[in-house]
XYZ file of C-alpha atoms in Angstrom:
294
model
C 116.178 108.798 104.338
C 115.357 105.765 101.774
C 117.063 102.845 102.564
C 116.986 99.470 104.595
C 113.105 98.129 105.492
C 110.197 100.277 105.903
C 107.577 97.927 107.303
C 103.860 97.572 105.488
C 102.156 98.648 108.848
C 98.149 96.760 109.041
C 95.872 98.748 110.379
C 94.458 97.117 113.623
C 90.383 96.971 114.250
C 89.044 96.670 117.418
C 85.534 93.830 117.657
C 83.276 96.395 115.883
C 86.087 97.723 113.038
C 86.536 100.551 114.118
C 90.525 101.312 114.106
C 92.619 99.845 117.740
C 94.380 103.277 118.108
C 95.336 102.127 121.587
C 97.289 99.120 119.614
C 98.562 101.387 116.768
C 100.409 102.691 119.141
C 101.808 100.238 120.494
C 102.804 98.723 117.111
C 104.728 101.727 115.979
C 106.181 102.117 118.848
C 107.965 98.617 118.853
C 108.769 98.945 115.316
C 111.093 102.138 116.826
C 112.178 100.077 119.437
C 113.825 97.243 117.231
C 115.038 99.314 114.357
C 112.953 99.342 111.588
C 113.974 101.741 109.327
C 110.319 103.158 107.933
C 107.040 103.237 108.005
C 104.187 102.812 104.887
C 100.611 103.389 106.874
C 97.479 103.223 104.253
C 98.643 100.196 101.980
C 98.337 97.564 100.139
C 98.864 95.401 104.209
C 96.592 98.856 106.088
C 93.270 97.563 103.958
C 93.209 101.084 102.601
C 90.647 100.209 100.607
C 88.010 99.496 103.423
C 88.394 102.770 104.897
C 86.719 106.264 103.836
C 89.001 108.854 103.584
C 88.259 110.590 107.448
C 88.975 107.916 108.992
C 92.332 107.122 106.530
C 93.805 111.067 107.806
C 93.072 110.355 112.148
C 95.135 107.657 110.823
C 97.928 109.634 109.215
C 98.496 112.381 111.832
C 98.289 110.209 114.643
C 100.525 108.377 113.241
C 102.804 110.897 112.090
C 101.949 112.762 115.768
C 103.538 109.848 117.543
C 106.518 109.357 115.645
C 107.291 112.922 115.952
C 110.111 112.563 113.020
C 112.017 110.064 114.367
C 111.843 107.759 111.385
C 110.414 108.172 108.180
C 106.825 107.581 107.106
C 105.172 106.640 104.049
C 101.797 107.492 103.133
C 99.402 105.778 100.870
C 97.538 107.814 98.867
C 95.972 105.979 95.769
C 93.498 105.480 93.183
C 92.597 104.655 89.863
C 91.059 108.339 89.435
C 93.546 111.033 88.827
C 91.760 113.448 90.448
C 91.099 111.509 93.566
C 94.431 110.427 93.622
C 96.318 114.316 93.927
C 93.028 114.531 96.266
C 94.287 112.174 98.748
C 98.343 113.719 98.063
C 97.641 116.690 98.399
C 95.475 116.275 102.450
C 97.796 113.990 103.251
C 100.986 115.101 103.022
C 100.320 118.283 103.852
C 99.274 116.191 107.313
C 103.355 115.697 107.501
C 104.477 112.812 105.694
C 107.559 112.272 104.926
C 106.794 110.118 101.045
C 103.408 109.508 99.115
C 103.074 105.947 98.756
C 100.806 105.687 94.993
C 99.780 102.682 93.293
C 98.762 101.868 89.471
C 95.655 103.113 88.271
C 94.256 100.173 88.292
C 91.138 98.598 86.128
C 91.299 101.820 83.934
C 94.070 100.208 81.997
C 95.070 102.934 80.773
C 97.866 103.928 77.181
C 101.454 104.948 78.598
C 100.765 108.642 78.219
C 97.471 108.401 80.250
C 100.068 106.753 83.144
C 102.658 109.194 82.305
C 100.265 112.323 82.969
C 98.689 110.828 86.032
C 101.678 110.097 87.853
C 102.791 114.045 87.282
C 99.887 114.906 88.518
C 99.906 113.723 91.677
C 103.386 114.650 92.068
C 102.633 118.027 91.438
C 99.730 117.608 93.735
C 101.728 116.130 96.551
C 103.411 118.534 99.124
C 106.272 115.614 99.890
C 108.252 113.189 97.528
C 105.670 110.362 95.864
C 107.027 106.778 95.551
C 105.501 104.841 92.420
C 104.346 101.726 93.088
C 104.079 98.792 90.765
C 101.468 95.733 91.927
C 100.132 94.085 88.708
C 99.367 91.027 90.682
C 96.548 93.203 92.686
C 96.298 96.132 89.440
C 96.283 93.778 86.380
C 98.614 96.850 84.514
C 102.426 97.947 85.430
C 104.224 100.689 84.369
C 106.411 100.147 81.126
C 110.270 100.969 81.556
C 109.217 103.942 78.437
C 107.102 105.655 81.451
C 109.904 104.834 84.411
C 112.228 106.467 81.778
C 109.864 109.894 81.584
C 109.191 109.984 85.515
C 112.234 109.487 86.862
C 113.122 112.826 86.044
C 110.672 114.394 87.619
C 111.858 116.449 91.464
C 109.197 115.008 93.365
C 109.308 111.553 92.850
C 111.321 109.765 94.478
C 111.361 106.256 93.146
C 108.754 102.697 93.037
C 107.997 100.077 94.656
C 108.395 97.214 92.650
C 106.158 94.740 93.452
C 106.163 92.710 90.092
C 108.435 90.030 91.419
C 109.768 90.138 87.719
C 113.493 90.513 88.238
C 114.364 90.870 83.901
C 112.258 93.695 84.795
C 113.258 95.230 87.901
C 116.828 94.807 85.786
C 114.927 97.066 83.219
C 114.137 99.638 85.862
C 117.656 99.338 87.336
C 119.152 101.986 84.476
C 117.309 104.903 85.496
C 118.058 104.748 89.223
C 119.779 107.643 91.127
C 120.565 109.210 94.108
C 116.894 110.625 93.576
C 115.169 108.052 91.828
C 115.781 104.682 94.072
C 113.944 101.159 93.754
C 112.420 99.633 96.880
C 111.536 95.648 97.021
C 107.484 94.758 97.190
C 108.433 91.449 98.078
C 110.338 89.974 100.885
C 111.706 86.976 98.897
C 113.835 88.595 96.733
C 115.183 91.205 99.212
C 118.577 90.058 97.801
C 118.546 89.670 94.369
C 116.839 92.446 94.920
C 119.332 94.722 96.701
C 122.274 92.790 94.539
C 120.872 95.135 91.120
C 119.830 97.998 93.454
C 117.218 98.622 95.226
C 117.925 100.304 98.709
C 115.036 98.052 100.724
C 111.788 96.815 100.688
C 108.712 97.904 102.138
C 107.819 94.449 103.792
C 104.854 92.652 105.259
C 107.199 90.244 106.942
C 109.006 92.880 108.998
C 105.460 93.669 110.490
C 106.995 90.116 112.369
C 110.746 89.765 111.711
C 111.640 93.920 111.879
C 115.110 92.933 112.815
C 115.364 90.183 110.557
C 114.131 91.546 108.430
C 116.501 95.386 108.945
C 119.600 92.990 109.397
C 118.877 91.830 105.582
C 118.739 94.353 103.911
C 121.795 95.877 106.461
C 123.637 93.299 105.168
C 122.440 93.025 101.728
C 123.612 97.024 101.698
C 127.199 96.271 102.778
C 127.979 94.299 100.450
C 127.597 91.502 103.192
C 125.986 88.511 100.520
C 126.653 85.692 102.636
C 125.296 86.770 106.204
C 122.114 87.906 103.703
C 121.343 85.232 101.909
C 121.869 83.186 105.556
C 119.158 85.203 107.091
C 116.985 85.658 103.786
C 116.630 81.617 103.165
C 116.195 81.237 106.840
C 113.073 83.336 106.668
C 111.450 82.892 103.586
C 109.406 79.883 104.419
C 107.594 82.062 106.656
C 107.645 84.533 103.879
C 106.356 82.814 101.026
C 103.535 81.580 104.002
C 102.190 84.826 104.280
C 100.229 85.444 101.206
C 98.852 81.792 101.410
C 96.336 83.691 101.407
C 95.540 87.550 99.370
C 97.319 90.276 101.989
C 96.956 91.374 104.617
C 94.265 87.930 105.549
C 97.815 86.095 106.826
C 100.237 88.119 108.775
C 97.301 89.365 110.473
C 96.927 85.884 111.612
C 100.131 85.191 112.456
C 100.061 88.124 114.255
C 97.255 87.526 116.249
C 98.234 83.712 117.285
C 101.993 84.989 118.135
C 99.729 87.733 120.637
C 99.357 91.466 119.496
C 96.259 90.923 119.184
C 95.593 93.130 116.119
C 91.907 92.335 115.667
C 90.000 91.520 112.968
C 89.640 92.350 108.708
C 87.066 94.453 106.944
C 85.074 92.714 104.214
C 85.107 91.667 102.214
C 88.665 90.163 103.530
C 87.551 87.783 106.313
C 90.052 84.956 107.868
C 91.970 82.775 106.468
C 90.363 78.773 105.936
C 91.389 76.326 108.530
C 93.241 74.724 106.262
C 95.615 77.249 105.794
C 95.579 78.768 108.274
C 96.982 75.039 110.150
C 99.270 75.072 107.605
C 100.465 79.249 108.884
C 100.610 77.826 112.260
C 103.749 75.357 111.675
C 105.210 77.618 109.752
C 105.265 79.898 112.118
C 106.625 77.496 115.500
C 109.289 75.714 112.818
C 110.343 79.543 112.387
C 110.595 81.122 115.517
C 114.264 81.445 115.468
C 113.380 84.647 112.879
C 110.069 86.017 114.539
C 110.984 88.667 116.401
C 108.885 89.084 119.074
């Protein structure tokens, strides 16, 4: 089940800032109908840090009931407080999540032993397997290779979302991959090289508007058809990079609204793109219509 393209789903909002559940339903069905292999809800792309926990539970329950086991659902449940991360994982996993995605403890900058204890505690609290989330550009901390070697042996830790963009680091992680501990790319621009060193797929922002394209890049690469994978990856590369010209999910929401998905705005402190960057993004979108799946 942990293979292919998992979309890092945005959270659609109404004008008053509340969750747009009708639109969320449309997005879930859009991804299922377009072959996305799995959903990631309440990740970074979902603006989870600005959604209170009661609303988070409501979103997770809604999505899990709607999906009804048609594809796996991974739920973000991290915190820089181990106690809160454990509570979140405990409650959200028991709503029926297939996997929990747990970010490194940002800001605290714990040592190696603290990192190991943090994730071991979350794995113990969760009713389903957890995936580690390494994204030092946001957290200013990375999981050491020594910690990976230790955590990969934990029976309730199923893998890592590796979003550092550092292929040397990813190569070191790859020596600990197995049927029980997988790696997903957290970056849309390096899906192919990540799969070439053992990754099983991607947790993708790009898939919000290019579900078939991202799925096919993964499938071609996993099947060993690197020529087709490379051609498709190159055709979507400019768009993948444009979606990070400002902090995600600002560009992907701008792109979705431009393309007619009508997903609404943001929760502060995120807000609309600058005029100049929006113009650049629209230009790239218009040049990339062949890879966008409407």
